[in-house]
mmCIF file of C-alpha atoms in Angstrom:
data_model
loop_
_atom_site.group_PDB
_atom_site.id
_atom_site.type_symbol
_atom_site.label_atom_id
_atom_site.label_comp_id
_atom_site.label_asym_id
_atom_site.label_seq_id
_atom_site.Cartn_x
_atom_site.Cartn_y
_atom_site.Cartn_z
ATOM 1 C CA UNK A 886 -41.444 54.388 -63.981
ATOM 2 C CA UNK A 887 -42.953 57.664 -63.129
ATOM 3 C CA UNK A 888 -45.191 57.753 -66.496
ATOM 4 C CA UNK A 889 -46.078 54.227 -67.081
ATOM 5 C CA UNK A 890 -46.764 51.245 -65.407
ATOM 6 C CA UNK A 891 -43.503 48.788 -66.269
ATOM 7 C CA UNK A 892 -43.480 45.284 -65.869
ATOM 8 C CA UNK A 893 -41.365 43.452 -63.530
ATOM 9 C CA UNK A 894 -38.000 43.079 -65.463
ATOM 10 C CA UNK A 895 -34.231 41.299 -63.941
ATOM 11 C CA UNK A 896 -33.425 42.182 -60.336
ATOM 12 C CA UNK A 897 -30.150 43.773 -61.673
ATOM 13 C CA UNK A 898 -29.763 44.871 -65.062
ATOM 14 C CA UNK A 899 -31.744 44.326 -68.029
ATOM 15 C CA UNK A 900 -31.588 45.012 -72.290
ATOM 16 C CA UNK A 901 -35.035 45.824 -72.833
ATOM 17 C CA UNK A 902 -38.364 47.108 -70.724
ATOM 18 C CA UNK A 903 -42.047 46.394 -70.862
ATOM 19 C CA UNK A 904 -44.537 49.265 -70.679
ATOM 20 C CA UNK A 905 -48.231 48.273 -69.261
ATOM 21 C CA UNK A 906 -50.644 50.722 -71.681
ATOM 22 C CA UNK A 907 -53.741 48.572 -70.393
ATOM 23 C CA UNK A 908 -54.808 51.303 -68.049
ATOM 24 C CA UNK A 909 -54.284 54.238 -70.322
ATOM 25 C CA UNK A 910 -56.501 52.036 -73.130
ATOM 26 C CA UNK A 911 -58.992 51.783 -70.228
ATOM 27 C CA UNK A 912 -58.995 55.667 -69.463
ATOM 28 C CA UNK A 913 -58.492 57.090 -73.301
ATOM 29 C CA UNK A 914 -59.375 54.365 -75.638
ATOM 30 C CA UNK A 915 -55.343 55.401 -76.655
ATOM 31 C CA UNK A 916 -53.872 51.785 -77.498
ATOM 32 C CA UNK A 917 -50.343 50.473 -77.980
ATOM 33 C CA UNK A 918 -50.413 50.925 -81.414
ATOM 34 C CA UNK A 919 -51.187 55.121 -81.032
ATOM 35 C CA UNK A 920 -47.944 55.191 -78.886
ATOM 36 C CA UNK A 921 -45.901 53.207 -81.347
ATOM 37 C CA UNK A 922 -47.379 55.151 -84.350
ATOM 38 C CA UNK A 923 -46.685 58.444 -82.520
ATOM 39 C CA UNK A 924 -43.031 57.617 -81.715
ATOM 40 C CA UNK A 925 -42.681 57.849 -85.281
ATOM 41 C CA UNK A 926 -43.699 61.272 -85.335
ATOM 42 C CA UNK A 927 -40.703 62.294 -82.475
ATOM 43 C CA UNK A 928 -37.935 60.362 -84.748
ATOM 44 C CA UNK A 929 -38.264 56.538 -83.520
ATOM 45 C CA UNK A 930 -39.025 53.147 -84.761
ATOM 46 C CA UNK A 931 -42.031 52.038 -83.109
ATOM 47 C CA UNK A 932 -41.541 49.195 -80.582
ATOM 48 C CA UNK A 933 -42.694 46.018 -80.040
ATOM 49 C CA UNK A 934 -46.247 45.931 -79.524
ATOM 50 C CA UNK A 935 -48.430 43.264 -77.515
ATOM 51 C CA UNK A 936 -45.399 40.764 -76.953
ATOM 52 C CA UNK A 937 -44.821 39.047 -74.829
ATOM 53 C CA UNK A 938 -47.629 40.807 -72.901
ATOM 54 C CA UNK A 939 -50.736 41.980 -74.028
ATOM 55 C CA UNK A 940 -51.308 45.844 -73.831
ATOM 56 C CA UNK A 941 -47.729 46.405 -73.550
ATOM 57 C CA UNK A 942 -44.763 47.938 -75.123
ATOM 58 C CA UNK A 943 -41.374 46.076 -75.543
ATOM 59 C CA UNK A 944 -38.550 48.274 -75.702
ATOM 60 C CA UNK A 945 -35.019 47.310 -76.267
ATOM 61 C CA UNK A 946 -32.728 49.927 -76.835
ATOM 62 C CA UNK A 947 -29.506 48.769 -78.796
ATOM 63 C CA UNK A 948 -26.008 48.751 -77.479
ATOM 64 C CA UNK A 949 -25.311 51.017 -80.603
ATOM 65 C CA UNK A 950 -27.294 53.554 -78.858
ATOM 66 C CA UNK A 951 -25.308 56.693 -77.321
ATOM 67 C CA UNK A 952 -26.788 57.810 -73.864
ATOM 68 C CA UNK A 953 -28.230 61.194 -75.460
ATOM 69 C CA UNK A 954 -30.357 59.281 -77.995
ATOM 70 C CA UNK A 955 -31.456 56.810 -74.868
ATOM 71 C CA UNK A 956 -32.786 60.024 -72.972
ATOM 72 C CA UNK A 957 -34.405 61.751 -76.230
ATOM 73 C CA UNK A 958 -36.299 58.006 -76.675
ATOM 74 C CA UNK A 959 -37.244 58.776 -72.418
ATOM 75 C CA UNK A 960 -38.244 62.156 -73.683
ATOM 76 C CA UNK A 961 -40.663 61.319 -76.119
ATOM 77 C CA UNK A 962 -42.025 58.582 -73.891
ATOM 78 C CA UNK A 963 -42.842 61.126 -70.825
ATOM 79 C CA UNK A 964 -44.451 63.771 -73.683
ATOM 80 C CA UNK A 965 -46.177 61.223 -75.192
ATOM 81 C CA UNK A 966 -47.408 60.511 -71.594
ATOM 82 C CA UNK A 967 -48.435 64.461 -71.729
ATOM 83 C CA UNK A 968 -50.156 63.953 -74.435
ATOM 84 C CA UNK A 969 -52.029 61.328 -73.551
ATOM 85 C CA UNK A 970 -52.955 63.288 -70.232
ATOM 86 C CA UNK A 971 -54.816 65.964 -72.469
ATOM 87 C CA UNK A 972 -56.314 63.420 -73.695
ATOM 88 C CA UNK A 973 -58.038 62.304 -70.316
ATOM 89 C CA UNK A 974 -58.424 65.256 -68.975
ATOM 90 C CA UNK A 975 -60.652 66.286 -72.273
ATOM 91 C CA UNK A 976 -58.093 69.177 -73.481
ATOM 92 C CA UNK A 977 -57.660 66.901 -76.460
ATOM 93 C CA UNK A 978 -60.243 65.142 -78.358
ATOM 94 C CA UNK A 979 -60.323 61.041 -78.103
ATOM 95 C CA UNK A 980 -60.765 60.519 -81.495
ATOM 96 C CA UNK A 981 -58.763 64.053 -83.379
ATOM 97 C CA UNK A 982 -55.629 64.258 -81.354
ATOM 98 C CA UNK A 983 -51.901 63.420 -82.037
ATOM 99 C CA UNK A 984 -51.835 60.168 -81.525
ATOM 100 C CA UNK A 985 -54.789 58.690 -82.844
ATOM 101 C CA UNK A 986 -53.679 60.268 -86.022
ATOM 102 C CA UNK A 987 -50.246 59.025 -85.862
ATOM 103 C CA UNK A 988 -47.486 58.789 -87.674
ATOM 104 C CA UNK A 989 -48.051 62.260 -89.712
ATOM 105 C CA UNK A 990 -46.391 62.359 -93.268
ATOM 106 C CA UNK A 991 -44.973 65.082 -94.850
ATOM 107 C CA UNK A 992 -47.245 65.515 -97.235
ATOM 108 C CA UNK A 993 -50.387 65.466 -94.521
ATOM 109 C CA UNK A 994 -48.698 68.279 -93.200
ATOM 110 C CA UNK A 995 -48.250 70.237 -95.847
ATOM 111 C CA UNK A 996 -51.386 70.025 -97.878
ATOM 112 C CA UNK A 997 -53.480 72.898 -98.027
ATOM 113 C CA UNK A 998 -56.006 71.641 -95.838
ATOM 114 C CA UNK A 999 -55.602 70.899 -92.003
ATOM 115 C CA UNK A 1000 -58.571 69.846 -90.663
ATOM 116 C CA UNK A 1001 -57.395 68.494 -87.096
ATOM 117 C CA UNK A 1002 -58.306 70.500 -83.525
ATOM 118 C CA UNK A 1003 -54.146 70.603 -83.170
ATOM 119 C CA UNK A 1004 -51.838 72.540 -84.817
ATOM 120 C CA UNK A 1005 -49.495 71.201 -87.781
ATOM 121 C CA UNK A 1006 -46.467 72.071 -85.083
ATOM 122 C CA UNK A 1007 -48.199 69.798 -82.402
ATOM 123 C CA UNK A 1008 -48.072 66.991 -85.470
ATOM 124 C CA UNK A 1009 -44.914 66.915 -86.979
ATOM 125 C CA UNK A 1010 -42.714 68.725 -84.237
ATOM 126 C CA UNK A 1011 -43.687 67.510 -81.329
ATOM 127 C CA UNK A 1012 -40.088 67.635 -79.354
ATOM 128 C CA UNK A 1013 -37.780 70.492 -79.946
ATOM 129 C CA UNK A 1014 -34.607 68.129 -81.371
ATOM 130 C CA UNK A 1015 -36.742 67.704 -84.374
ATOM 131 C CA UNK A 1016 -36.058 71.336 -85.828
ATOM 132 C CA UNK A 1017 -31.985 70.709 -85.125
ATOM 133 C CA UNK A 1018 -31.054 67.400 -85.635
ATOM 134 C CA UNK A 1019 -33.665 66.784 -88.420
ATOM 135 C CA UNK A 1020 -36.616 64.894 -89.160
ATOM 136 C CA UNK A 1021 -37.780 61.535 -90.224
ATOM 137 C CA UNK A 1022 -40.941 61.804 -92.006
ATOM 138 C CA UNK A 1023 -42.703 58.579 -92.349
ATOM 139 C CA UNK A 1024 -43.793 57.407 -96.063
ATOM 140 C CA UNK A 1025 -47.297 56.615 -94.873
ATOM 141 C CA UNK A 1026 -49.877 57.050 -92.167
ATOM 142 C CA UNK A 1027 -52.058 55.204 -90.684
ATOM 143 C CA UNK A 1028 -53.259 51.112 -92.529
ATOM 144 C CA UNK A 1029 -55.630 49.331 -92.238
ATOM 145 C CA UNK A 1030 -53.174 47.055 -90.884
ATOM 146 C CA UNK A 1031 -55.996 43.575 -90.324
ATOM 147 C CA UNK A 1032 -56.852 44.424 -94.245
ATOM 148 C CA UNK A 1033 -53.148 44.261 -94.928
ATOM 149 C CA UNK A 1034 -52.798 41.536 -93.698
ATOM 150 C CA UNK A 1035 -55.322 39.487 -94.928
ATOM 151 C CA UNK A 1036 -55.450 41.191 -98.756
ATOM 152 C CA UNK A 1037 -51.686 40.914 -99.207
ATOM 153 C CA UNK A 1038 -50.623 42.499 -102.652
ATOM 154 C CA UNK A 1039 -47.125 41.137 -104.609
ATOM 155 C CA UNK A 1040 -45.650 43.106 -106.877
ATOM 156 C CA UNK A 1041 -43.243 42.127 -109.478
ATOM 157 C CA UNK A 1042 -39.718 43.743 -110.058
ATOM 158 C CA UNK A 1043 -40.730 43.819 -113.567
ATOM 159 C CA UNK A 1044 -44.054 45.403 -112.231
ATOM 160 C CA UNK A 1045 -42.185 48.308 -110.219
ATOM 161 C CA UNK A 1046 -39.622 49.005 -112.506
ATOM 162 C CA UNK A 1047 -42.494 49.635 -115.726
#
């Protein structure tokens, strides 16, 4: 509550909470997706995005979940705050900066050429936990996720397997 705006949730006790971005968007042009997408990069699956509010993120941790992975998923949230603080202040760029360029793959980060303002480190390490416990790289980057969705491609078993 100290980083993001949350929505008004049970008086007592509730599974999941709702983080307002719409100000952030408003002050960064950084949208609910970039946070979601940028989770990735610190190890998490990207919430719940514009449901049931607009501008928001839903996040329901499971019961499965130990305490220590509930504060790392905290963690990322309040850097990912940082981050989107450089951001407004102009220390990062609004278009080339972490989280517009969200999730990073392995192999983004390890081609030859780097052409962002931010380091490689900034990109694919962005919490220390990362280097001990191990990474998650995500398979892709960034979609064209409207084009997806509207140019849907099947493939065959018989296709994939050759």
């Amino acid at each position: 509550k100290d980083h993001y705006p949350l929505y008004a949730t049970a008086p007592h006790c509730s599974h999941e909470f709702i983080i307002d971005i719409s100000e952030i968007r408003k002050a960064t042009g950084i949208v609910e997706e970039d946070i979601a997408k940028r989770l990735q990069d610190y190890g998490f699956h990207a919430p719940t995005m514009s449901w049931p509010v607009p501008h928001s993120l839903m996040i329901e941790p499971t019961e499965s979940e130990s305490k220590d992975e509930c504060d790392r998923l905290c963690d990322a949230f309040i850097a990912i705050k940082g981050e989107v603080d450089k951001i407004a202040s102009g220390e990062w760029d609004m278009n080339d900066n972490p989280l517009k360029n969200a999730p990073h793959t392995q192999a983004m980060v390890m081609a030859d050429e780097w052409s962002h303002a931010y380091s490689r480190q900034v990109a694919a390490f962005p919490a220390p936990w990362l280097k001990t416990r191990g990474k998650h790289w995500p398979t892709v980057g960034r979609i064209n996720n409207p084009y997806g969705d509207r140019n849907l491609q099947v493939t065959t078993l018989d296709e994939f397997v050759g």
